[in-house]
Amino acid sequence: MKHLKLILASGLTIAVATLTSCDRHADVVGSWTGMPERSLAVAGAIDATSTISLDLAQQPASNAKDNGLLTISAVIDANQPVTGGDIENAAYEVSVAASASMTGSWTFIDDDDIAVSLDPATFTINVDPDGVTFAEDIVSGMQEPQLDSLSAVTATRWQNAIGPAIKTEFLKYGKLDDIKIKNGIMTFEINDRDYTFRRNIVAQ
């Protein structure tokens, strides 16, 4: 009887410890958006800003709150003044808007640290030709077919330039250290650099 009581007590202790351990984790499940960053190194751009979002979800059909699926995405804005090239003897400025994403998984490896595993094969990037804009001095007087052709060529060129830069940025999110959440704000560190993300409110 004493042995049975000891086994039951041990089992209860383990169960309580497991629940307590889970309760220590911050509630990271949800969609989060970071601050715009102007440090994206895009070849050929004088200015490139990226805004990264993290979507942390639970594993399907699981109540576990310490691991799940992750989608990291970004909206990128870049611009560059251009002289000549696509249009002879013309100086203009081109601006583009791009979007990119990559998927993977996340899991708590400590009370406040998360390990992220991203699959590079899931990386996608898109620069919509309709989102390519030019300074007015280049647009005025141009025929529409010429402008459409220039937009398509420029979109492809920028997609190739932005892709490697934002993919490298995504892969930095391999480990999130010292996670804290307060009043809908999540803070953490990556390689001793502080990051701040705001929880996105889902409309009812």
Coordinates of C-alpha atoms in Angstrom, one line a residue:
M1 CA 0.0 0.0 0.0
K2 CA 2.9 2.3 0.8
H3 CA 4.4 1.5 -2.5
L4 CA 1.2 2.4 -4.3
K5 CA 0.9 5.7 -2.5
L6 CA 4.4 6.5 -3.4
I7 CA 3.8 5.7 -7.1
L8 CA 0.6 7.8 -7.1
A9 CA 2.4 10.7 -5.4
S10 CA 5.3 10.6 -7.8
G11 CA 2.9 10.6 -10.8
L12 CA 1.0 13.5 -9.4
T13 CA 4.3 15.4 -8.9
I14 CA 5.4 14.8 -12.5
A15 CA 2.0 15.9 -13.8
V16 CA 2.0 19.1 -11.8
A17 CA 5.5 19.9 -12.8
T18 CA 4.6 19.4 -16.5
L19 CA 1.6 21.7 -16.3
T20 CA 3.7 24.3 -14.4
S21 CA 6.4 24.1 -17.0
C22 CA 3.9 24.7 -19.8
D23 CA 2.3 27.6 -17.9
R24 CA 5.7 29.3 -17.7
H25 CA 5.8 29.8 -21.5
A26 CA 4.6 33.1 -22.9
D27 CA 1.4 32.8 -25.1
V28 CA 3.1 33.4 -28.4
V29 CA 0.4 31.8 -30.6
G30 CA -1.0 34.4 -33.0
S31 CA 0.0 36.9 -35.6
W32 CA 2.7 39.5 -34.9
T33 CA 4.1 42.4 -36.9
G34 CA 7.5 44.0 -36.3
M35 CA 8.7 47.6 -36.8
P36 CA 9.8 48.7 -40.3
E37 CA 13.5 48.2 -40.8
R38 CA 15.7 50.2 -43.2
S39 CA 18.7 47.9 -43.0
L40 CA 17.7 45.5 -45.7
A41 CA 20.8 45.1 -48.0
V42 CA 19.2 45.0 -51.5
A43 CA 21.7 45.2 -54.4
G44 CA 21.1 48.4 -56.4
A45 CA 18.7 50.1 -54.0
I46 CA 19.5 53.3 -52.2
D47 CA 16.7 52.7 -49.8
A48 CA 15.0 49.4 -48.9
T49 CA 12.5 49.0 -46.0
S50 CA 11.1 45.7 -44.8
T51 CA 8.3 45.0 -42.3
I52 CA 8.3 41.4 -41.0
S53 CA 5.4 39.5 -39.6
L54 CA 5.4 36.2 -37.7
D55 CA 2.4 33.9 -37.6
L56 CA 2.8 31.3 -34.9
A57 CA 0.2 28.5 -34.9
Q58 CA -0.4 25.4 -32.9
Q59 CA 0.2 22.0 -34.6
P60 CA -3.1 20.8 -36.2
A61 CA -5.2 18.7 -33.9
S62 CA -2.9 19.5 -30.9
N63 CA -3.4 21.4 -27.7
A64 CA 0.3 21.9 -27.2
K65 CA 1.3 25.5 -26.6
D66 CA 5.0 25.0 -26.6
N67 CA 5.4 24.2 -30.3
G68 CA 3.7 24.6 -33.7
L69 CA 3.9 25.9 -37.2
L70 CA 5.4 29.2 -38.3
T71 CA 5.0 31.5 -41.3
I72 CA 7.4 34.4 -41.6
S73 CA 6.5 37.1 -44.1
A74 CA 7.6 40.5 -45.2
V75 CA 6.5 43.6 -47.1
I76 CA 9.4 45.3 -48.8
D77 CA 9.6 48.8 -50.3
A78 CA 12.6 49.8 -52.3
N79 CA 13.6 52.6 -54.6
Q80 CA 16.5 53.7 -56.8
P81 CA 17.3 56.8 -58.9
V82 CA 18.2 55.7 -62.4
T83 CA 20.0 57.5 -65.3
G84 CA 19.6 56.0 -68.8
G85 CA 19.5 52.3 -69.1
D86 CA 15.9 51.3 -69.9
I87 CA 15.1 54.6 -71.5
E88 CA 17.8 56.4 -73.4
N89 CA 19.1 59.6 -71.8
A90 CA 16.4 59.7 -69.2
A91 CA 16.8 60.2 -65.5
Y92 CA 14.1 58.9 -63.2
E93 CA 13.4 57.1 -59.9
V94 CA 11.8 53.7 -59.7
S95 CA 10.0 52.4 -56.6
V96 CA 8.8 48.8 -56.0
A97 CA 6.7 47.0 -53.5
A98 CA 7.4 43.3 -52.9
S99 CA 6.1 40.5 -50.6
A100 CA 7.9 37.4 -49.5
S101 CA 7.3 34.5 -47.1
M102 CA 8.8 31.2 -45.8
T103 CA 7.3 28.5 -43.6
G104 CA 8.6 26.2 -40.9
S105 CA 8.1 25.3 -37.2
W106 CA 8.8 26.6 -33.7
T107 CA 9.3 25.1 -30.3
F108 CA 10.2 26.4 -26.8
I109 CA 13.6 25.1 -25.8
D110 CA 13.6 26.9 -22.5
D111 CA 11.2 29.0 -20.4
D112 CA 11.6 32.0 -22.7
D113 CA 13.6 30.8 -25.7
I114 CA 12.2 29.5 -29.0
A115 CA 14.1 27.5 -31.6
V116 CA 12.8 28.2 -35.2
S117 CA 13.3 25.8 -38.1
L118 CA 12.6 27.3 -41.5
D119 CA 12.4 25.4 -44.8
P120 CA 14.3 27.4 -47.5
A121 CA 12.4 25.4 -50.2
T122 CA 9.2 27.1 -49.1
F123 CA 10.6 30.6 -49.8
T124 CA 8.5 32.7 -52.2
I125 CA 8.8 36.3 -53.4
N126 CA 6.6 38.4 -55.6
V127 CA 7.0 41.9 -57.1
D128 CA 3.8 42.9 -58.9
P129 CA 4.4 44.9 -62.0
D130 CA 1.3 46.9 -61.1
G131 CA 3.2 48.0 -57.9
V132 CA 6.1 49.4 -59.9
T133 CA 6.0 53.2 -60.0
F134 CA 8.2 55.8 -61.7
A135 CA 8.9 59.4 -61.2
E136 CA 6.4 61.7 -63.0
D137 CA 9.0 63.0 -65.5
I138 CA 9.4 59.5 -67.0
V139 CA 5.7 58.7 -67.0
S140 CA 4.6 61.9 -68.7
G141 CA 4.6 61.5 -72.5
M142 CA 5.2 57.7 -72.5
Q143 CA 2.8 55.5 -74.4
E144 CA 1.0 52.9 -72.2
P145 CA 2.6 49.8 -73.9
Q146 CA 6.1 51.2 -73.3
L147 CA 5.3 51.8 -69.6
D148 CA 3.8 48.3 -69.2
S149 CA 6.8 46.7 -70.8
L150 CA 9.2 48.7 -68.6
S151 CA 7.2 47.8 -65.5
A152 CA 7.3 44.1 -66.2
V153 CA 11.1 44.1 -66.9
T154 CA 11.7 46.2 -63.7
A155 CA 9.6 43.9 -61.6
T156 CA 11.6 40.8 -62.6
R157 CA 14.9 42.6 -62.0
W158 CA 13.9 43.7 -58.5
Q159 CA 12.5 40.3 -57.7
N160 CA 15.9 38.8 -58.4
A161 CA 17.6 41.6 -56.3
I162 CA 15.3 41.5 -53.3
G163 CA 14.9 37.8 -53.1
P164 CA 18.4 36.9 -51.7
A165 CA 18.4 39.8 -49.2
I166 CA 15.0 39.1 -47.6
K167 CA 15.7 35.3 -47.6
T168 CA 18.9 36.0 -45.6
E169 CA 16.9 38.2 -43.3
F170 CA 14.3 35.4 -42.7
L171 CA 17.0 32.9 -41.8
K172 CA 18.3 35.1 -39.0
Y173 CA 15.2 34.1 -37.1
G174 CA 16.6 30.8 -36.1
K175 CA 16.4 31.4 -32.3
L176 CA 14.4 33.9 -30.4
D177 CA 15.9 34.6 -27.0
D178 CA 14.4 36.1 -23.8
I179 CA 10.8 36.4 -25.1
K180 CA 8.6 38.7 -23.1
I181 CA 5.0 39.6 -23.8
K182 CA 3.1 42.6 -22.2
N183 CA 0.1 44.5 -23.3
G184 CA 0.1 42.9 -26.8
I185 CA 3.8 43.7 -27.3
M186 CA 6.3 40.8 -27.8
T187 CA 10.0 41.5 -27.3
F188 CA 12.9 39.2 -27.9
E189 CA 16.6 39.1 -28.9
I190 CA 18.4 37.6 -31.9
N191 CA 22.1 37.6 -31.6
D192 CA 21.9 40.2 -28.8
R193 CA 19.8 42.6 -30.9
D194 CA 16.4 43.6 -29.5
Y195 CA 13.3 43.2 -31.6
T196 CA 9.7 44.4 -30.9
F197 CA 6.6 42.9 -32.4
R198 CA 2.9 43.9 -31.9
R199 CA 0.1 41.4 -31.8
N200 CA -2.3 41.8 -34.7
I201 CA -5.9 42.2 -33.6
V202 CA -8.2 39.8 -35.5
A203 CA -11.5 41.5 -36.5
Q204 CA -14.6 39.7 -35.2

